mmCIF file of C-alpha atoms in Angstrom:
data_model
loop_
_atom_site.group_PDB
_atom_site.id
_atom_site.type_symbol
_atom_site.label_atom_id
_atom_site.label_comp_id
_atom_site.label_asym_id
_atom_site.label_seq_id
_atom_site.Cartn_x
_atom_site.Cartn_y
_atom_site.Cartn_z
ATOM 1 C CA MET A 74 -21.801 -122.257 26.855
ATOM 2 C CA VAL A 75 -18.322 -121.391 28.075
ATOM 3 C CA THR A 76 -16.408 -119.206 25.625
ATOM 4 C CA PRO A 77 -12.897 -117.739 25.790
ATOM 5 C CA THR A 78 -12.321 -114.098 26.688
ATOM 6 C CA GLU A 79 -10.796 -111.697 24.161
ATOM 7 C CA GLU A 80 -7.362 -112.105 25.765
ATOM 8 C CA GLU A 81 -7.686 -115.892 25.638
ATOM 9 C CA LYS A 82 -8.697 -115.683 21.970
ATOM 10 C CA LYS A 83 -5.445 -113.850 21.199
ATOM 11 C CA VAL A 84 -3.468 -116.593 22.965
ATOM 12 C CA ILE A 85 -5.404 -119.264 21.061
ATOM 13 C CA GLU A 86 -4.659 -117.588 17.724
ATOM 14 C CA ARG A 87 -0.946 -117.326 18.510
ATOM 15 C CA ILE A 88 -0.689 -120.967 19.590
ATOM 16 C CA GLU A 89 -2.653 -122.094 16.526
ATOM 17 C CA LYS A 90 -0.309 -120.148 14.265
ATOM 18 C CA ASP A 91 2.826 -121.569 15.903
ATOM 19 C CA VAL A 92 1.634 -125.183 15.947
ATOM 20 C CA CYS A 93 0.181 -125.113 12.430
ATOM 21 C CA SER A 94 3.403 -123.590 11.136
ATOM 22 C CA PHE A 95 5.522 -126.241 12.877
ATOM 23 C CA PHE A 96 3.448 -129.167 11.573
ATOM 24 C CA SER A 97 2.737 -127.572 8.146
ATOM 25 C CA VAL A 98 -1.022 -127.957 8.461
ATOM 26 C CA ASN A 99 -3.772 -125.407 8.014
ATOM 27 C CA LEU A 100 -6.111 -124.316 10.769
ATOM 28 C CA GLN A 101 -9.217 -125.513 8.947
ATOM 29 C CA SER A 102 -7.988 -129.116 9.075
ATOM 30 C CA ILE A 103 -7.476 -128.723 12.853
ATOM 31 C CA ILE A 104 -11.079 -127.591 13.261
ATOM 32 C CA ASN A 105 -12.511 -130.140 10.797
ATOM 33 C CA GLN A 106 -12.669 -133.842 11.527
ATOM 34 C CA ASP A 107 -9.380 -134.535 9.687
ATOM 35 C CA ARG A 108 -7.775 -137.564 11.321
ATOM 36 C CA THR A 109 -4.426 -137.789 9.576
ATOM 37 C CA SER A 110 -1.575 -138.313 11.998
ATOM 38 C CA GLN A 111 0.020 -134.926 11.291
ATOM 39 C CA VAL A 112 -3.218 -133.025 11.915
ATOM 40 C CA SER A 113 -4.125 -135.114 14.958
ATOM 41 C CA MET A 114 -0.715 -134.509 16.511
ATOM 42 C CA ALA A 115 -0.967 -130.763 15.830
ATOM 43 C CA ARG A 116 -4.472 -130.683 17.329
ATOM 44 C CA GLY A 117 -3.186 -132.510 20.404
ATOM 45 C CA TYR A 118 -0.328 -130.069 20.915
ATOM 46 C CA ILE A 119 -2.693 -127.097 20.589
ATOM 47 C CA PHE A 120 -5.057 -128.552 23.188
ATOM 48 C CA TYR A 121 -2.195 -129.527 25.511
ATOM 49 C CA ILE A 122 -0.460 -126.140 25.373
ATOM 50 C CA LEU A 123 -3.686 -124.191 25.823
ATOM 51 C CA HIS A 124 -4.691 -126.284 28.826
ATOM 52 C CA LYS A 125 -1.370 -126.914 30.582
ATOM 53 C CA ASP A 126 0.556 -123.732 29.780
ATOM 54 C CA TYR A 127 -2.263 -121.176 29.618
ATOM 55 C CA GLY A 128 -4.842 -122.721 31.945
ATOM 56 C CA LEU A 129 -7.762 -122.763 29.515
ATOM 57 C CA SER A 130 -10.491 -125.081 30.698
ATOM 58 C CA ILE A 131 -11.283 -128.216 28.764
ATOM 59 C CA SER A 132 -14.800 -126.842 28.202
ATOM 60 C CA LYS A 133 -13.493 -123.646 26.585
ATOM 61 C CA ILE A 134 -11.165 -125.622 24.326
ATOM 62 C CA ALA A 135 -13.965 -128.041 23.407
ATOM 63 C CA ASN A 136 -16.338 -125.207 22.499
ATOM 64 C CA THR A 137 -13.673 -123.363 20.497
ATOM 65 C CA TYR A 138 -12.861 -126.417 18.356
ATOM 66 C CA PHE A 139 -16.349 -127.985 18.226
ATOM 67 C CA ARG A 140 -15.250 -131.074 20.158
ATOM 68 C CA THR A 141 -16.596 -132.862 23.198
ATOM 69 C CA PRO A 142 -14.763 -132.310 26.479
ATOM 70 C CA ARG A 143 -13.942 -136.019 26.425
ATOM 71 C CA ALA A 144 -12.179 -135.687 23.040
ATOM 72 C CA VAL A 145 -10.141 -132.709 24.272
ATOM 73 C CA PHE A 146 -9.206 -134.604 27.423
ATOM 74 C CA TRP A 147 -8.136 -137.581 25.299
ATOM 75 C CA HIS A 148 -5.850 -135.408 23.123
ATOM 76 C CA ILE A 149 -4.290 -133.748 26.169
ATOM 77 C CA ASN A 150 -3.538 -137.100 27.778
ATOM 78 C CA LYS A 151 -2.129 -138.477 24.524
ATOM 79 C CA ILE A 152 0.377 -135.619 24.309
ATOM 80 C CA LYS A 153 1.142 -135.873 28.031
ATOM 81 C CA TYR A 154 2.035 -139.543 27.495
ATOM 82 C CA PHE A 155 4.103 -138.791 24.365
ATOM 83 C CA LEU A 156 6.085 -136.086 26.181
ATOM 84 C CA LYS A 157 7.844 -138.850 28.129
ATOM 85 C CA GLN A 158 9.814 -139.457 24.942
ATOM 86 C CA ARG A 159 12.623 -137.119 23.993
ATOM 87 C CA MET A 160 11.469 -136.508 20.411
ATOM 88 C CA TYR A 161 8.044 -135.243 21.488
ATOM 89 C CA LYS A 162 9.583 -133.121 24.232
ATOM 90 C CA GLU A 163 11.794 -131.459 21.629
ATOM 91 C CA ILE A 164 8.761 -130.740 19.445
ATOM 92 C CA TYR A 165 7.014 -129.181 22.449
ATOM 93 C CA HIS A 166 10.017 -126.979 23.254
ATOM 94 C CA SER A 167 10.402 -125.961 19.596
ATOM 95 C CA ILE A 168 6.762 -124.879 19.443
ATOM 96 C CA CYS A 169 6.891 -123.013 22.755
ATOM 97 C CA LYS A 170 10.053 -121.103 21.745
ATOM 98 C CA GLU A 171 8.458 -119.651 18.602
#
């Protein structure tokens, strides 16, 4: 099983804190199977930022959040598609500034 290093765990915790704060959701709902739109969007941003900005592998993200690599890949692509729209780009930049 591929697991994150200690340094990667610190990055994960910081990103989780920033995204959960922005979307007003708790971390447990991100990890659980909660499918509300707010939680799903927050989960997608966490996966996208960890993969695209910090280079974490899809396998590491999947193992950290108890998801399949396919599910993580799906979330990343969903956010990638949404970022073509200005509103979602602004959300991304707001999260990354924090």
